[in-house]
CSV table of C-alpha atoms and ligand atoms in Angstrom, one decimal:
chain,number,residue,atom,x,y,z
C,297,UNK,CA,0.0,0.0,0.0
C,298,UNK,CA,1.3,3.0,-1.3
C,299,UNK,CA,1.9,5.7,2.0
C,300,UNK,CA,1.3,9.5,1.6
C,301,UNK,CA,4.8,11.4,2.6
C,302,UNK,CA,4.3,13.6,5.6
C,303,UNK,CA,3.7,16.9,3.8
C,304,UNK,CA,0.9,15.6,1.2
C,305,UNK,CA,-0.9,13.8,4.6
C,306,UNK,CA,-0.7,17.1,6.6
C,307,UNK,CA,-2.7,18.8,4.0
C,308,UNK,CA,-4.8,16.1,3.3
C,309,UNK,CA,-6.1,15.6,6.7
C,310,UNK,CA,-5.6,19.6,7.8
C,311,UNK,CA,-9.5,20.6,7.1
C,312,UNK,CA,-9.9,17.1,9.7
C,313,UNK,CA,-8.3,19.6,12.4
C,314,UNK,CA,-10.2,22.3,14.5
C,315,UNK,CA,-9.1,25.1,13.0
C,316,UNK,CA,-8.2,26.7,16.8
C,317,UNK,CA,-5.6,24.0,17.3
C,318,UNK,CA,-4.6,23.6,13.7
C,319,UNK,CA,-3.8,27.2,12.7
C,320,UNK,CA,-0.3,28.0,14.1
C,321,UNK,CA,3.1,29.1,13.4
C,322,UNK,CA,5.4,27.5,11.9
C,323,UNK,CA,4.1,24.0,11.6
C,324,UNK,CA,7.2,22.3,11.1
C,325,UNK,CA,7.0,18.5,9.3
C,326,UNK,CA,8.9,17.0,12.0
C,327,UNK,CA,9.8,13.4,11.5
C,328,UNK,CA,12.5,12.7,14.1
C,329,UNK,CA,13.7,14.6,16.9
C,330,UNK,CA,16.9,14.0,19.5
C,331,UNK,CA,18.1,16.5,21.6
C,332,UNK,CA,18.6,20.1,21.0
C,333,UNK,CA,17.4,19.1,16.9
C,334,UNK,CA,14.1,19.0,15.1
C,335,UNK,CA,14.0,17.1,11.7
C,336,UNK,CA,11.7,17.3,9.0
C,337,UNK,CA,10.8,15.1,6.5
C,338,UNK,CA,13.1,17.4,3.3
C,339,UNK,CA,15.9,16.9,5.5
C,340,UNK,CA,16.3,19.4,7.6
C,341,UNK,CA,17.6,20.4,10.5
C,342,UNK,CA,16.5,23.1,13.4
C,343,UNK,CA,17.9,24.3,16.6
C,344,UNK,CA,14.8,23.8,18.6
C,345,UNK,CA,14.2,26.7,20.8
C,346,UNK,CA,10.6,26.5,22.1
C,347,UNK,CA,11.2,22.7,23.7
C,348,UNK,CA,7.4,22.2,22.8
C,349,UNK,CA,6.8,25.1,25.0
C,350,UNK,CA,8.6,24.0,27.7
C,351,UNK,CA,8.6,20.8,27.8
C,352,UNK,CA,11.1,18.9,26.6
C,353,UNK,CA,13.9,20.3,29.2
C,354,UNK,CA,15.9,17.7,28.8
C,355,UNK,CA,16.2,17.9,25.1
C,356,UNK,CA,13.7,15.5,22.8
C,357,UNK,CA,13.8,11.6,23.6
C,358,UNK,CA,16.5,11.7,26.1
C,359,UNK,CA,17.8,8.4,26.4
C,360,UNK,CA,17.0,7.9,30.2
C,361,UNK,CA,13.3,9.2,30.3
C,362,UNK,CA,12.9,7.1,27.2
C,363,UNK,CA,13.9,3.9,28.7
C,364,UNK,CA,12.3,4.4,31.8
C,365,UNK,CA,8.6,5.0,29.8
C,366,UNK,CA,9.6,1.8,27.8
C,367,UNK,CA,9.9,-0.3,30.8
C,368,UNK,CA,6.9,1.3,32.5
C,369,UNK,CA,5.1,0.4,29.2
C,370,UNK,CA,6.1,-3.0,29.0
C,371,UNK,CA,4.9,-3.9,33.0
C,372,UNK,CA,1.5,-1.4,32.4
C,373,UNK,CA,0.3,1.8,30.7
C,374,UNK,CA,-2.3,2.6,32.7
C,375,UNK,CA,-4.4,2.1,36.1
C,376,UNK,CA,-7.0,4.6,37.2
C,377,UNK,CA,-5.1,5.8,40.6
C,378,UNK,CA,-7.1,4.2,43.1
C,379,UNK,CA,-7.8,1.0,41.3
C,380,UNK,CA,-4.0,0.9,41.9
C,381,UNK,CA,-1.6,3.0,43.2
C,382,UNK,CA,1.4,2.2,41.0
C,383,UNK,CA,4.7,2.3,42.4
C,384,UNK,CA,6.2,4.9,40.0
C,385,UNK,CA,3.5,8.0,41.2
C,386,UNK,CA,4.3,6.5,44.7
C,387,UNK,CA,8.0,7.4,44.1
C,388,UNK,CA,7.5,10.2,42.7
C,389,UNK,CA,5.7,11.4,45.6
C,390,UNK,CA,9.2,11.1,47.8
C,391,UNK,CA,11.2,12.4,45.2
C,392,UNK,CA,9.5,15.9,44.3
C,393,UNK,CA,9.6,17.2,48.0
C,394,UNK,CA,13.3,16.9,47.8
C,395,UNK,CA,13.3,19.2,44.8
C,396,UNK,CA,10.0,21.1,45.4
C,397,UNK,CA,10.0,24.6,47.6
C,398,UNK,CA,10.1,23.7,51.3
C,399,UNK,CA,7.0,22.3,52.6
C,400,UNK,CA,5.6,21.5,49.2
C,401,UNK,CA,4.5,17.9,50.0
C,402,UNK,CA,1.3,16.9,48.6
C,403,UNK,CA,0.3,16.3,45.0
C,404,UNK,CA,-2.9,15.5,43.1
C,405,UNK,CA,-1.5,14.5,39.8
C,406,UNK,CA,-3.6,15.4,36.3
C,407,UNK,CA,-2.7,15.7,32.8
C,408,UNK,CA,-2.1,19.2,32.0
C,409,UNK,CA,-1.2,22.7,33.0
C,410,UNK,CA,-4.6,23.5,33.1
C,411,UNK,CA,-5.5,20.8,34.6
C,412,UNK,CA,-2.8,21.9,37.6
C,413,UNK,CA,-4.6,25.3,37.6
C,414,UNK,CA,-8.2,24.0,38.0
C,415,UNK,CA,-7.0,21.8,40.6
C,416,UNK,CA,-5.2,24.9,42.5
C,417,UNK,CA,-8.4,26.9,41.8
C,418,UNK,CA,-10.7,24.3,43.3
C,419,UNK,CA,-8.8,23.2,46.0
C,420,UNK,CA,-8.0,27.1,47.3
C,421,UNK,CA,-11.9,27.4,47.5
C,422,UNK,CA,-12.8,24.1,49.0
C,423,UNK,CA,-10.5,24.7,51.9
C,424,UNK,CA,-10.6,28.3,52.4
C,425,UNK,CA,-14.7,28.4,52.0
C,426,UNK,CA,-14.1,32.0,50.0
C,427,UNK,CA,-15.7,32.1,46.9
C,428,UNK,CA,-13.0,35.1,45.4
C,429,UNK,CA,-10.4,34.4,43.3
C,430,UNK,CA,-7.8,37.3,42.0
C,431,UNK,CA,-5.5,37.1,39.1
C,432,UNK,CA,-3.0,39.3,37.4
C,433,UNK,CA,-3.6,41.3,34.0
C,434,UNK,CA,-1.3,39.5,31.5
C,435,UNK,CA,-1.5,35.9,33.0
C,436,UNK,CA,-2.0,32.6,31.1
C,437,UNK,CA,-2.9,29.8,33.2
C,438,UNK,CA,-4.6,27.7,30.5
C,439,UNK,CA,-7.4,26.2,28.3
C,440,UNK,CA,-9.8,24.9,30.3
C,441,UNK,CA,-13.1,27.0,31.8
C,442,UNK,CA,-12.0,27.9,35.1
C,443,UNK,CA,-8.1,28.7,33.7
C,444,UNK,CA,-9.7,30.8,30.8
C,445,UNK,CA,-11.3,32.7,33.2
C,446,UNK,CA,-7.9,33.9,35.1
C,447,UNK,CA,-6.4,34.3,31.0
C,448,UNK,CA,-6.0,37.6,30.0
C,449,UNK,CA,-3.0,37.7,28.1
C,450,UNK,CA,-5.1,38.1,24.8
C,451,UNK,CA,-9.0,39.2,24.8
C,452,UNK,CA,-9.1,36.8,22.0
C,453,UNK,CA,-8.5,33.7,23.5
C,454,UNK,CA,-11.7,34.6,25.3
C,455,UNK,CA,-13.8,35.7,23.2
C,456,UNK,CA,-17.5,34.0,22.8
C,457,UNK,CA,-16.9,32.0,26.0
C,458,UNK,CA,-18.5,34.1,28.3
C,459,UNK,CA,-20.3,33.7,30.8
C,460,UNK,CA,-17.0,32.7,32.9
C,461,UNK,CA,-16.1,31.0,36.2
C,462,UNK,CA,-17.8,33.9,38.2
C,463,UNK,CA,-15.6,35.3,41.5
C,464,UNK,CA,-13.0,36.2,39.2
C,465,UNK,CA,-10.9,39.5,39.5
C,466,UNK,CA,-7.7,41.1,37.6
C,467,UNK,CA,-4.9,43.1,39.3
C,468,UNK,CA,-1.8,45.0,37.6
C,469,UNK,CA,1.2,43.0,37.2
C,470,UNK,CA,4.1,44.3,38.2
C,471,UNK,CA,6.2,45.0,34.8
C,472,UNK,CA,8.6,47.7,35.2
C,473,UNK,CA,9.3,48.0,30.9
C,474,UNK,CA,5.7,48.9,30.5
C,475,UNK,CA,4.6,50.3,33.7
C,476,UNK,CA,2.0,53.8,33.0
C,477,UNK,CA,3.7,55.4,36.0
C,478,UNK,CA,7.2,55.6,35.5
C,479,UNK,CA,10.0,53.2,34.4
C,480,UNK,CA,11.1,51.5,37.8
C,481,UNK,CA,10.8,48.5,39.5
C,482,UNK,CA,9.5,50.6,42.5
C,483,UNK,CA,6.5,52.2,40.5
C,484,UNK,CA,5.7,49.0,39.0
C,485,UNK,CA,5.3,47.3,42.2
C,486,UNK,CA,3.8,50.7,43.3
C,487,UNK,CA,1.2,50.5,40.6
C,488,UNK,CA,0.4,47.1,41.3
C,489,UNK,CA,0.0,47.1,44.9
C,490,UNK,CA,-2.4,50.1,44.2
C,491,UNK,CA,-4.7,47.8,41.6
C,492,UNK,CA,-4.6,45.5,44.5
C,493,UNK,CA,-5.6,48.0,47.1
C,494,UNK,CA,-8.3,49.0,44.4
C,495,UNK,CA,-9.7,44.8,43.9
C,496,UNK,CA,-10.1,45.2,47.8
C,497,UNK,CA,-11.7,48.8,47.8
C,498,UNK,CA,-13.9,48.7,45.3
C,499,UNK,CA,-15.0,44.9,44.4
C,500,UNK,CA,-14.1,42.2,47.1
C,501,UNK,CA,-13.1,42.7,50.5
C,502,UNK,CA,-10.0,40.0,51.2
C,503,UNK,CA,-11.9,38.2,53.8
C,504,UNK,CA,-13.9,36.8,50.7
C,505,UNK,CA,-11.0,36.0,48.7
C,506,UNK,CA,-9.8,32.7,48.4
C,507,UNK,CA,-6.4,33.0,46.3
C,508,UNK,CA,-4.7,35.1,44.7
C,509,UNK,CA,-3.0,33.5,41.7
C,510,UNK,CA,0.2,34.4,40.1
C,511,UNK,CA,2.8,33.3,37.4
C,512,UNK,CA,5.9,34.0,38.8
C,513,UNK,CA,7.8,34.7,35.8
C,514,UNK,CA,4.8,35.6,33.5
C,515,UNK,CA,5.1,33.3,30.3
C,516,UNK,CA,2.4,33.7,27.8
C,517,UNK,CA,2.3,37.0,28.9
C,518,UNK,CA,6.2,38.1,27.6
C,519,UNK,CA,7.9,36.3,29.8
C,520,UNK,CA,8.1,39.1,32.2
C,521,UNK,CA,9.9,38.6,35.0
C,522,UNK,CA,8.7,41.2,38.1
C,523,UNK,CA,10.6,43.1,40.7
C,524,UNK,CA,10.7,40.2,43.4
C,525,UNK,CA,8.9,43.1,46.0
C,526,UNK,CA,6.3,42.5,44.0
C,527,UNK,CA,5.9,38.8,45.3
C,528,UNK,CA,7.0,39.5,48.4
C,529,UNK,CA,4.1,41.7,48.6
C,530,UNK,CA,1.6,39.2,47.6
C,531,UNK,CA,2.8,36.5,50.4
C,532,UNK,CA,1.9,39.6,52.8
C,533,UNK,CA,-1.1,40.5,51.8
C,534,UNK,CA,-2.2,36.8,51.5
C,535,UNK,CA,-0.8,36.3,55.2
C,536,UNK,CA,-2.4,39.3,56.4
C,537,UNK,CA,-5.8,38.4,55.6
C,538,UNK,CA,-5.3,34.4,55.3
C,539,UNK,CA,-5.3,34.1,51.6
C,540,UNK,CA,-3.7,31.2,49.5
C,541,UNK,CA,-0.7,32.4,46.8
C,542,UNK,CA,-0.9,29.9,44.8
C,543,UNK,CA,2.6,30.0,42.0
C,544,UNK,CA,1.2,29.1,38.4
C,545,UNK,CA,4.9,27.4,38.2
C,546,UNK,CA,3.7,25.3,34.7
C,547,UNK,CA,5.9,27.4,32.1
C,548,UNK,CA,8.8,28.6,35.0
C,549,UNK,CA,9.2,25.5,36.7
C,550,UNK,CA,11.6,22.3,36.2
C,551,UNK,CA,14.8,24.4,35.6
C,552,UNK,CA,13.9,27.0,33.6
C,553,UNK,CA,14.6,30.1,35.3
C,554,UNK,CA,18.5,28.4,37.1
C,555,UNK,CA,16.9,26.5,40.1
C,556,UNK,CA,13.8,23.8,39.9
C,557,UNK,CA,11.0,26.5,40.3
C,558,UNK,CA,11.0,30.2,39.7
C,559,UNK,CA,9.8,30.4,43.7
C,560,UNK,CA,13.4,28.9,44.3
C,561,UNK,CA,15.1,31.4,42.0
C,562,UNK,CA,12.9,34.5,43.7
C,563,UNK,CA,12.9,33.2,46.9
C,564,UNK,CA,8.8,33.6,48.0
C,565,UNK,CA,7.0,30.7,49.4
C,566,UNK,CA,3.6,30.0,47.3
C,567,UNK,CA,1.0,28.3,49.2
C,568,UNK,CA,-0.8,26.1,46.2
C,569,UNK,CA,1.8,25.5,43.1
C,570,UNK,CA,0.2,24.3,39.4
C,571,UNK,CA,3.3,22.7,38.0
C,572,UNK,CA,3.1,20.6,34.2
C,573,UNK,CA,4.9,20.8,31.6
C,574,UNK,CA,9.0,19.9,31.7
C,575,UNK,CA,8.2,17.8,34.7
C,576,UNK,CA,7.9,14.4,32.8
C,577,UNK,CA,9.8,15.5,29.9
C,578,UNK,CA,7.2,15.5,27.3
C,579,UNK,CA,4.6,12.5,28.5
C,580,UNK,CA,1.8,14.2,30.0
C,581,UNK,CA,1.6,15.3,33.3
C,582,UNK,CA,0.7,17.9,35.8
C,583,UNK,CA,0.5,18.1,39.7
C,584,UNK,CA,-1.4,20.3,42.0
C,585,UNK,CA,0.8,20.9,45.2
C,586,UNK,CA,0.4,22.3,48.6
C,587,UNK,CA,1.3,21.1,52.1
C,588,UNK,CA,0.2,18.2,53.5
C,589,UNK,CA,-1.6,20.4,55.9
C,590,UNK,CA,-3.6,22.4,53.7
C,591,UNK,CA,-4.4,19.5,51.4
C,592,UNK,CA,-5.3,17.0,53.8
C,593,UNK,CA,-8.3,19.1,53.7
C,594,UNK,CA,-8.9,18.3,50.1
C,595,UNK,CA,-11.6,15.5,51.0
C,596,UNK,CA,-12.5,12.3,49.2
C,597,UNK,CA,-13.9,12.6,46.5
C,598,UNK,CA,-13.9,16.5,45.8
C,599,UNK,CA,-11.5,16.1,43.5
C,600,UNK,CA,-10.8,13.2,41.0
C,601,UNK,CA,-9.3,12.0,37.5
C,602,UNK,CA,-9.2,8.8,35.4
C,603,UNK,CA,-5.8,9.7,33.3
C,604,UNK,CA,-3.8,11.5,35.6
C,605,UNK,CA,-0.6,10.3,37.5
C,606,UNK,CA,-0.5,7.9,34.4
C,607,UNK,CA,2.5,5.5,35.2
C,608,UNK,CA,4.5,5.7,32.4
C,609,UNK,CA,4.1,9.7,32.3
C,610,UNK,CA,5.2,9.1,36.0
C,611,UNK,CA,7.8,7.1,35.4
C,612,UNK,CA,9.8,9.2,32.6
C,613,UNK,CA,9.8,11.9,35.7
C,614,UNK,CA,11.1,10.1,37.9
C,615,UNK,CA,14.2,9.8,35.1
C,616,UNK,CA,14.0,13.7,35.3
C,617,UNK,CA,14.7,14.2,38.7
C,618,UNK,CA,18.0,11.5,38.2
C,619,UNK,CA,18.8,13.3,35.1
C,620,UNK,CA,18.9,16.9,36.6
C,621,UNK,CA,20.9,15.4,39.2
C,622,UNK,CA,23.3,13.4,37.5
C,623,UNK,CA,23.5,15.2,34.3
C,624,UNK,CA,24.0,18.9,36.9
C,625,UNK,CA,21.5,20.2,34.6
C,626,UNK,CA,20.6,23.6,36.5
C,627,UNK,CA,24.4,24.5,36.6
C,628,UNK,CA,23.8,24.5,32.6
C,629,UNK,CA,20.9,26.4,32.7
C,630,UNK,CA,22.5,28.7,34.7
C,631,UNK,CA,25.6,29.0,32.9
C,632,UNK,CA,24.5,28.9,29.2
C,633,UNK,CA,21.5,31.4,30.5
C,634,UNK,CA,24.4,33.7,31.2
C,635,UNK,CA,26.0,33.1,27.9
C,636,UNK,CA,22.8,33.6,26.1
C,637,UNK,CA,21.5,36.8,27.9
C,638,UNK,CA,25.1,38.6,27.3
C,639,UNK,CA,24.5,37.8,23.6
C,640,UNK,CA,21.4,38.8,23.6
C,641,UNK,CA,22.6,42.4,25.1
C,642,UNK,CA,24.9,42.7,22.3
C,643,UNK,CA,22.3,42.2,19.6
C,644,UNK,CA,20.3,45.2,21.9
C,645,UNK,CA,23.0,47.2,21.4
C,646,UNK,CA,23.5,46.6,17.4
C,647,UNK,CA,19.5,47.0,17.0
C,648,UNK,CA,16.9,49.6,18.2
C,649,UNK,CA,14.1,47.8,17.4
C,650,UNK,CA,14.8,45.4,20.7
C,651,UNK,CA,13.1,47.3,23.0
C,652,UNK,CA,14.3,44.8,25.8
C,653,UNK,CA,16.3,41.7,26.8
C,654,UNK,CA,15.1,39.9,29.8
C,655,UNK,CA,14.7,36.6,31.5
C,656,UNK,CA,16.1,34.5,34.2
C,657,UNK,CA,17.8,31.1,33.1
C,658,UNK,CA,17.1,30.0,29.6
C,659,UNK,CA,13.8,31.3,30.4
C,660,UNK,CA,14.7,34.6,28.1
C,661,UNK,CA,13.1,37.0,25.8
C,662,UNK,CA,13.6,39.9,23.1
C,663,UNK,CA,11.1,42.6,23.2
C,664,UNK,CA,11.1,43.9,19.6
C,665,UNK,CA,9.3,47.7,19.4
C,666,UNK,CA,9.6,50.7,17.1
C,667,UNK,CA,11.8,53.0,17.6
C,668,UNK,CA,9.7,55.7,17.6
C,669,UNK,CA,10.3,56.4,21.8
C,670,UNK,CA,7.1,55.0,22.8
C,671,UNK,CA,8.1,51.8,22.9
C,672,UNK,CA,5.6,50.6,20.4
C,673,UNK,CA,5.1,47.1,19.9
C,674,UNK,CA,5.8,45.5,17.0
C,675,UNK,CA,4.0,42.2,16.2
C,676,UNK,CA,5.2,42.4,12.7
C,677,UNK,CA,8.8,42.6,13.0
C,678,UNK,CA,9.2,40.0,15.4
C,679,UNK,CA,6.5,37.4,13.2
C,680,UNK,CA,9.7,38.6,10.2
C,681,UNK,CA,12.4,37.8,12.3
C,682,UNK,CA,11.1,34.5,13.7
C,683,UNK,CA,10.5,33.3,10.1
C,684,UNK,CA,14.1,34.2,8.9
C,685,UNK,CA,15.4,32.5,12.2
C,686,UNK,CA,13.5,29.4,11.1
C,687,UNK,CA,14.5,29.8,7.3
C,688,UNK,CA,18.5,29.9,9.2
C,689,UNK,CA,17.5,26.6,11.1
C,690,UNK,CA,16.1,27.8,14.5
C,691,UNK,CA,12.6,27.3,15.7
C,692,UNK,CA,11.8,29.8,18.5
C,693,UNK,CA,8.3,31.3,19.0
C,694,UNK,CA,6.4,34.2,20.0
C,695,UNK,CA,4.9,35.5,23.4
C,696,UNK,CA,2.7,38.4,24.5
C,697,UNK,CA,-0.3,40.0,23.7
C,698,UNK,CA,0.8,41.6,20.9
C,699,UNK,CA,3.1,38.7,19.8
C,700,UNK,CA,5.7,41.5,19.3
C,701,UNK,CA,8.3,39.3,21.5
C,702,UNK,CA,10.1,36.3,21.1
C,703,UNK,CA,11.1,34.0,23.4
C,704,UNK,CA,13.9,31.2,23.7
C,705,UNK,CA,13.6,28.4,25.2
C,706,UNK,CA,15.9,25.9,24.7
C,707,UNK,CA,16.5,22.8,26.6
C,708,UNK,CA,18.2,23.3,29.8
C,709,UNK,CA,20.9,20.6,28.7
C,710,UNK,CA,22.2,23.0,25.1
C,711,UNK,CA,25.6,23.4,24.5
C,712,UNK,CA,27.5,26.3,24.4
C,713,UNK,CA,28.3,25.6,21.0
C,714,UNK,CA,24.5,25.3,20.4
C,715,UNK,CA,23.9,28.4,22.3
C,716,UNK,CA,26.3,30.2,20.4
C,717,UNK,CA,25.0,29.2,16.5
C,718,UNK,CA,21.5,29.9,18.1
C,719,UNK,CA,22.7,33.4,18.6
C,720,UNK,CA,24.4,33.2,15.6
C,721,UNK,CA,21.4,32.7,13.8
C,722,UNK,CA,19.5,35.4,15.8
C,723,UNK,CA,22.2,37.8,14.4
C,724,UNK,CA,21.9,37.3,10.6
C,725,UNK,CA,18.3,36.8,11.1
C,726,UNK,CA,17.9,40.7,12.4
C,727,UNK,CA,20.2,42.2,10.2
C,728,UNK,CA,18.5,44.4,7.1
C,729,UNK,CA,14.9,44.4,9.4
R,820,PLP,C1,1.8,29.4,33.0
R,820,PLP,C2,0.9,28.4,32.3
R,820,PLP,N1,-0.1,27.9,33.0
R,820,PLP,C3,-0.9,27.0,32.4
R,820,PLP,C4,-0.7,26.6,31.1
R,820,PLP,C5,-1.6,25.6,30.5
R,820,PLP,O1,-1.0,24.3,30.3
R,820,PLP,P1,-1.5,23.2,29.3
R,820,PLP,O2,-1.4,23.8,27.9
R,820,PLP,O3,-0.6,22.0,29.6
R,820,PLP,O4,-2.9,23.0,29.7
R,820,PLP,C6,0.4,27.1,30.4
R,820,PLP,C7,0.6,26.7,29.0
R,820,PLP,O5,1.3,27.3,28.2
R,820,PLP,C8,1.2,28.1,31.0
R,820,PLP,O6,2.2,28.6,30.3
């Protein structure tokens, strides 16, 4: 039986796809993929710098997550957790604390980063019997009805789903590049603690709030990385008036911004963390995490799942956690972060249309504006700049709610040779914008 080559069955099949998971950027014909490399089916190669957004920390199919899925796979693939409790979620349970901010202890596993959230969301209001829930202007948490309704990086990924989740209000982040009040760190943690004071004046008083919910590093967002007052701030306010922080950790955590989760790298305890993403690698999986105090409250039943803590997905993160440690994969974020970022600087230098270079780890971002001293985003240029990095051989993609910057992600394991051709490419790429 003749087979159709990848390309011809990708447009074959494409009207088969819902258009709002089907129409992206850059939609690469991937065949085979190792490492730091993407390859298509004409032969090509990429630098992969999105990691599936992520996920793939540890570069794609590394050798010791792989193996320990296919043994997983060969002795089960899956058993609802509670018609078993398989041995590789019960060991994962000992091994996160050990890498997990201090006291986070207790974990309902799900699928999915939005997943994590909902599970955050519902267990902040089951145990706290407050019905209000506050989130930050900017934030992505996700896909699902209840994370939609914290979303509000782009009005358009919520448009014609209203009604939402009810309970649900929006504070200021704190971003000190595009603060309205002045260009500090201080008057962007000013300006936020003010929309916070305003939440509490004028729409819920904090004795009804629940949670307030935060990205620490905002991804989706522009991977924004706040004055650390700013969270310090939060955990006061929620410890003044016995609110739950819960750390949307599902894009910052597992190594990407130097240490295992950005709350790590920042130094602010969360109450309630969603984590996803690079914890298993790629398979999927997503926890919900608090203290075994406040989630012993969580009672039976009032919260549940048939695919989530899936063994094999538990199993390859297991051979995370002994890859970060054997492989001293933070180190290397840390170090080729460093790399990276000065790079970066000098392209800011060579170029005014990058407006700004930020990030912690390999968790790192251009901002790419017109130069016309108002900082003016500029969706277009970056969208150009992306597609001549991928025509050069490097896939990276595009974050905030204009699009207008792009972010790098590469896996936490990249060379500095591969760091350095990624930049490399970045360079040709921007010159004759
Ligand atoms: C911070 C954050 N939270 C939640 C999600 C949703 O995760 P998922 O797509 O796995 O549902 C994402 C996805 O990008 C994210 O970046």
């Amino acid at each position: 039986m003749k087979t159709d080559s990848y390309k011809v069955l990708l447009e074959k099949v494409y009207a088969n796809l819902a258009p709002s998971f089907a129409e992206d950027w850059p939609k690469l014909a991937a065949t085979r993929a190792e490492g730091a490399y993407l390859y298509t089916e004409d032969g090509r190669e990429y630098l992969d710098f999105t990691s599936g957004i992520g996920v793939t920390n540890l570069g794609h199919n590394h050798p010791h997550v792989l193996n320990a899925a296919i043994e997983q796979m060969k002795k089960f693939s899956h058993s609802a957790v509670g018609i078993t409790l398989h041995e590789p979620m019960l060991r994962l349970t000992e091994v996160l604390p050990t890498v997990m901010p201090e006291g986070m202890n207790m974990f309902f596993f799900g699928n999915s980063g939005s997943e994590a959230v909902e599970g955050a969301l519902k267990l902040a209001r089951y145990v706290s019997g407050r019905p209000g829930l506050i989130a930050f202007r900017g934030g992505f948490h996700g896909r699902t009805y209840a994370a939609i309704s914290v979303t509000s990086v782009k009005s358009k990924y919520r448009l014609h789903y209203e009604p939402f989740v009810p309970g649900i209000y929006f504070a200021e982040y704190a971003n000190p590049y595009r603060c309205p009040v002045g260009d500090t760190a201080a008057d962007a943690v000013a300006w936020s603690k003010r929309s916070l004071e305003n939440v509490f004046n004028h729409l819920i008083q904090p004795s009804e709030v629940a949670a307030i919910l935060v990205e620490p590093v905002q991804g989706e967002g522009g991977y924004i990385v706040p004055p650390v007052e700013f969270l310090n701030h939060l955990r006061q306010t929620c410890d003044e008036h016995g609110i739950l922080l819960i750390f949307d950790e599902v894009q910052s955590g597992f190594g990407r911004t130097g240490q295992m989760f950005a709350a790590q790298t920042l130094n602010v305890r969360p109450d309630i963390m969603a984590v996803a993403k690079g914890i298993a690698n790629g398979f999927p999986l997503g926890a919900t995490v608090a203290s075994r105090e406040l989630m012993s409250e969580w009672k039976a039943g009032s919260h549940g799942t048939t695919f989530g803590g899936n063994p094999v997905a538990c199993a390859a993160a297991l051979a995370v956690q002994e890859v970060f440690e054997k492989e001293h994969i933070l180190e290397n974020c840390r170090e080729i972060g460093k790399r990276l970022f000065t790079g970066m600087q000098k392209l800011q230098k060579a170029h005014d249309f990058i407006g700004e270079v930020r990030g912690l780890g390999l968790m790192l971002a251009l901002e790419i504006i017109k130069p016309d001293g108002n900082k003016t985003p500029d969706g277009e240029k970056a969208f150009k700049i992306l597609n001549h990095m991928l025509d050069n051989g490097l896939v990276a993609y595009m974050a905030g709610p204009t699009g207008n910057v792009i972010r790098l992600i590469p896996p936490l394991n990249i060379t500095a040779q591969q760091a350095d051709k990624a930049l490399e490419i970045v360079e040709v790429s921007m010159k004759n914008m």
